[in-house]
Structures are given as structure tokens and as C-alpha cells.
Tab-separated table of C-alpha atoms in Angstrom:
chain	number	residue	atom	x	y	z
A	263	MET	CA	12.483	53.673	-2.117
A	264	ALA	CA	14.317	54.886	-5.207
A	265	ARG	CA	11.715	57.664	-5.580
A	266	SER	CA	11.260	56.929	-9.231
A	267	SER	CA	8.277	55.657	-11.177
A	268	ARG	CA	10.733	53.871	-13.430
A	269	ALA	CA	12.186	51.967	-10.447
A	270	LEU	CA	8.664	51.117	-9.309
A	271	LEU	CA	7.811	49.630	-12.711
A	272	ALA	CA	11.147	47.814	-12.856
A	273	ALA	CA	10.463	46.238	-9.438
A	274	LEU	CA	7.120	44.808	-10.568
A	275	TRP	CA	8.718	42.291	-12.955
A	276	PRO	CA	10.936	40.549	-10.369
A	277	LEU	CA	8.050	40.563	-7.903
A	278	ALA	CA	5.748	38.953	-10.468
A	279	ALA	CA	8.412	36.437	-11.480
A	280	GLY	CA	9.074	35.470	-7.849
A	281	HIS	CA	5.377	35.056	-7.143
A	282	LEU	CA	4.872	32.978	-10.295
A	283	LEU	CA	7.866	30.793	-9.428
A	284	ALA	CA	6.524	30.197	-5.918
A	285	MET	CA	3.131	29.141	-7.291
A	286	LEU	CA	4.736	26.871	-9.886
A	287	LEU	CA	6.917	25.287	-7.223
A	288	MET	CA	3.797	24.358	-5.266
A	289	ILE	CA	1.508	23.394	-8.160
A	290	LEU	CA	3.942	21.711	-10.566
A	291	PRO	CA	4.616	18.532	-8.525
A	292	PHE	CA	0.889	17.826	-8.293
A	293	ALA	CA	0.359	18.558	-11.980
A	294	LEU	CA	3.201	16.195	-12.808
A	295	LEU	CA	1.670	13.472	-10.621
A	296	ILE	CA	-1.646	13.856	-12.446
A	297	ALA	CA	0.181	13.574	-15.769
A	298	LEU	CA	2.035	10.526	-14.439
A	299	VAL	CA	-1.239	8.818	-13.574
A	300	GLU	CA	-2.756	9.719	-16.964
A	301	TRP	CA	0.357	8.501	-18.813
A	302	GLN	CA	1.001	5.514	-16.518
A	303	ARG	CA	1.165	2.880	-19.275
A	304	GLN	CA	3.500	4.891	-21.489
A	305	THR	CA	5.640	5.846	-18.494
A	306	GLN	CA	5.882	2.228	-17.388
A	307	ILE	CA	6.921	1.089	-20.874
A	308	GLY	CA	9.473	3.909	-21.181
A	309	ALA	CA	10.866	3.282	-17.696
A	310	GLY	CA	11.103	-0.451	-18.405
A	311	LEU	CA	13.046	0.200	-21.597
A	312	LEU	CA	15.275	2.716	-19.820
A	313	VAL	CA	16.079	0.276	-16.995
A	314	ILE	CA	16.763	-2.536	-19.491
A	315	GLY	CA	19.039	-0.209	-21.460
A	316	PHE	CA	20.943	0.835	-18.347
A	317	GLY	CA	21.324	-2.817	-17.302
A	318	ILE	CA	22.764	-3.680	-20.714
A	319	PHE	CA	25.078	-0.659	-20.492
A	320	ARG	CA	26.342	-1.861	-17.089
A	321	LEU	CA	27.005	-5.320	-18.552
A	322	VAL	CA	28.929	-3.865	-21.497
A	323	ASP	CA	30.805	-1.111	-19.634
A	324	ARG	CA	32.559	-3.011	-16.840
A	325	ARG	CA	34.592	-0.078	-15.501
A	326	HIS	CA	33.851	0.985	-11.958
A	327	PRO	CA	33.864	4.766	-11.512
A	328	ARG	CA	37.143	5.729	-9.800
A	329	ALA	CA	35.429	8.677	-8.133
A	330	LEU	CA	33.388	6.215	-6.065
A	331	ALA	CA	36.424	4.260	-4.847
A	332	ARG	CA	36.892	6.539	-1.848
A	333	ILE	CA	34.408	9.118	-0.612
A	334	ARG	CA	35.793	11.821	1.678
A	335	PRO	CA	34.067	12.093	5.081
A	336	THR	CA	32.968	15.638	4.242
A	337	GLN	CA	31.091	14.318	1.193
A	338	LEU	CA	29.354	11.303	2.774
A	339	GLY	CA	26.067	13.150	3.329
A	340	LEU	CA	25.945	14.312	-0.288
A	341	TRP	CA	26.946	10.851	-1.511
A	342	SER	CA	24.250	9.215	0.651
A	343	PHE	CA	21.631	11.643	-0.671
A	344	ALA	CA	22.658	11.057	-4.307
A	345	VAL	CA	22.667	7.260	-3.969
A	346	ALA	CA	19.327	7.247	-2.142
A	347	ILE	CA	17.760	9.417	-4.857
A	348	ALA	CA	19.303	7.236	-7.593
A	349	HIS	CA	17.850	4.122	-5.967
A	350	GLY	CA	14.419	5.687	-5.595
A	351	ALA	CA	14.317	6.195	-1.833
A	352	GLY	CA	10.790	7.047	-0.845
A	353	LEU	CA	9.326	6.597	-4.328
A	354	MET	CA	7.779	3.274	-3.389
A	355	LEU	CA	5.683	5.072	-0.780
A	356	ILE	CA	4.185	7.685	-3.130
A	357	PRO	CA	1.415	5.465	-4.594
A	358	ILE	CA	0.328	4.479	-1.086
A	359	TYR	CA	0.581	8.060	0.207
A	360	LEU	CA	-1.518	9.398	-2.679
A	361	GLY	CA	-4.079	6.615	-2.328
A	362	LEU	CA	-3.428	5.264	-5.820
A	363	CYS	CA	-3.444	1.666	-4.569
A	364	ARG	CA	-6.839	0.061	-4.167
A	365	GLU	CA	-7.510	-1.743	-0.882
A	366	ALA	CA	-7.993	-5.039	-2.737
A	367	ASP	CA	-4.497	-4.701	-4.244
A	368	LEU	CA	-2.713	-4.200	-0.921
A	369	ASP	CA	-1.224	-6.911	1.199
A	370	GLN	CA	-1.193	-6.448	4.971
A	371	GLY	CA	2.212	-4.695	5.009
A	372	HIS	CA	1.226	-2.147	2.376
A	373	ALA	CA	-2.154	-1.590	4.024
A	374	ALA	CA	-0.439	-0.922	7.364
A	375	ALA	CA	2.025	1.473	5.702
A	376	GLY	CA	-0.888	3.265	4.032
A	377	ILE	CA	-2.687	3.699	7.353
A	378	LEU	CA	0.478	5.053	8.992
A	379	ILE	CA	1.308	7.430	6.156
A	380	ASN	CA	-2.238	8.712	5.758
A	381	ALA	CA	-2.467	9.473	9.484
A	382	ASP	CA	-0.671	12.814	9.135
A	383	LEU	CA	2.587	14.405	8.049
A	384	GLY	CA	4.175	13.772	11.440
A	385	MET	CA	3.531	10.047	11.125
A	386	ALA	CA	4.981	10.013	7.591
A	387	VAL	CA	8.130	11.704	8.907
A	388	LEU	CA	8.281	9.252	11.827
A	389	VAL	CA	8.040	6.283	9.422
A	390	ALA	CA	10.889	7.749	7.356
A	391	VAL	CA	13.038	8.360	10.471
A	392	VAL	CA	12.443	4.832	11.819
A	393	HIS	CA	13.304	3.353	8.413
A	394	ALA	CA	16.501	5.411	8.122
A	395	THR	CA	17.500	4.556	11.709
A	396	ALA	CA	17.008	0.832	11.137
A	397	MET	CA	18.971	0.978	7.868
A	398	ILE	CA	21.861	2.888	9.441
A	399	ALA	CA	21.913	0.608	12.510
A	400	ALA	CA	21.998	-2.592	10.415
A	401	GLY	CA	24.623	-1.236	8.007
A	402	GLY	CA	26.684	0.236	10.832
A	403	CYS	CA	26.687	-3.046	12.758
A	404	ALA	CA	27.758	-4.980	9.675
A	405	ALA	CA	30.513	-2.450	8.926
A	406	TRP	CA	31.746	-2.508	12.540
A	407	LEU	CA	31.824	-6.322	12.603
A	408	VAL	CA	33.830	-6.431	9.378
A	409	TYR	CA	36.172	-3.714	10.625
A	410	ARG	CA	36.603	-5.243	14.101
A	411	TYR	CA	36.858	-8.947	13.299
A	412	LEU	CA	37.846	-9.301	9.650
A	413	GLY	CA	39.928	-6.163	9.233
A	414	LEU	CA	40.406	-3.753	6.376
A	415	THR	CA	42.979	-6.006	4.682
A	416	PHE	CA	40.324	-8.711	4.325
A	417	VAL	CA	37.916	-6.243	2.745
A	418	ALA	CA	40.567	-4.971	0.311
A	419	ARG	CA	41.630	-8.487	-0.740
A	420	SER	CA	38.231	-10.128	-0.834
A	421	TRP	CA	36.303	-7.333	-2.501
A	422	PHE	CA	33.920	-8.629	-5.106
A	423	ASN	CA	32.065	-6.635	-7.691
A	424	LEU	CA	28.271	-6.858	-7.701
A	425	ASP	CA	27.926	-4.921	-10.963
A	426	THR	CA	27.023	-8.026	-12.984
A	427	SER	CA	24.263	-9.160	-10.630
A	428	TRP	CA	23.018	-5.569	-10.407
A	429	ALA	CA	22.959	-5.240	-14.204
A	430	VAL	CA	21.117	-8.550	-14.606
A	431	SER	CA	18.583	-7.569	-11.931
A	432	LEU	CA	18.012	-4.235	-13.710
A	433	ILE	CA	17.340	-6.069	-16.969
A	434	LEU	CA	14.933	-8.490	-15.255
A	435	VAL	CA	13.042	-5.751	-13.408
A	436	GLY	CA	12.884	-3.652	-16.588
A	437	ALA	CA	11.559	-6.629	-18.536
A	438	ILE	CA	8.882	-7.301	-15.907
A	439	ALA	CA	7.836	-3.623	-15.950
A	440	LEU	CA	7.780	-3.702	-19.754
A	441	VAL	CA	5.567	-6.810	-19.795
A	442	PHE	CA	3.150	-5.250	-17.297
A	443	GLY	CA	3.131	-2.016	-19.265
A	444	LEU	CA	2.414	-3.752	-22.547
A	445	THR	CA	-0.277	-6.042	-21.134
A	446	SER	CA	-2.138	-3.450	-19.068
A	447	ALA	CA	-5.272	-2.034	-20.579
């Protein structure tokens, strides 16, 4: 369109870069999953140590982030996304979805989830929607009951901090992962 061979040559680089980026975006997650499977033991040991370290950090650093004290309504969706990602939402389904779990290793619940997920993408989305709906309904009911019958003053005065139990559970889970990582062949 610029009627210049120079412009034509200049346009080839962004076109090539965009095409390469699109291919990498599609291929890279699968390549990373293959690497994860090949480096499973080392990843499990590293993740165990990381979780133990974070648990110890939470025990030592007792301050609660002030930014999390009150989330504006306009930021709730972003906050929910960030917390769900931080807690590994959906990650527990990846081994089942990819068929990395052997049938002998699965209990009935995991086997049923594997059948549902492997049915098709629509079923996987439906499972995720049902899970999210149940979680929101249970949490919403609990929040409404506290708001309606106990009141906000009760919540403000009786607030207790779960950071210690969370930190201890992180250390325990990290230690279990570390033991499994070190003992696996």
C-alpha cells in the first residue's frame, strides 16, 4: 500500500514475528507440560522447598497486607482471579485432563472427574461452571447469614487471623511433597 519495496520488506518482519508468536503461544504450553513430566521429580522437590519456605516466611512475617483489608467492588473480579490463580484453581484437574493418572491410581471421584473432563471441551467447561456456582452459592449463603444474623460489628470484633494455620499447613504440605519427591524413583 505504501508503493515501496522498502515498505514491503519492512512489513515482512512484523508479519513473521506475529506468526512466530502465535505459533509459540499454541505450542509452548504443551512443550512446558512435556518438560514438567520429564522433570517431575525435580519440580516436586523444588515446589516442596518453595512451599516450605513460603510457610516459614508467613510464620516469621506476621503483618497482614493492608491492601487486602478492603477490596473495592470494581476490583472484586480481578481480586477473585488473582486469589484463584494463587491457590491453584484448576491445576488439580490438569493431570486427570491430560491422562497422566493411571486408572489404578484413581479413586472413584477422580475416575468420574476424568471421564467427565475427557468427554469433550464443553463438559470440561460445564464442570468448571458447576464448581464455581457451588462455591459462590455456599460462600454467598455463609456471608449472607453472617451479615443478616450476626452483623458487621460481630465480624469486625471477632475477626481471627488464619495466617498461622495457613503457614503451618503450607509447611506440612511442602514437607509431604518433598518426601514424595525424594523417595520417588
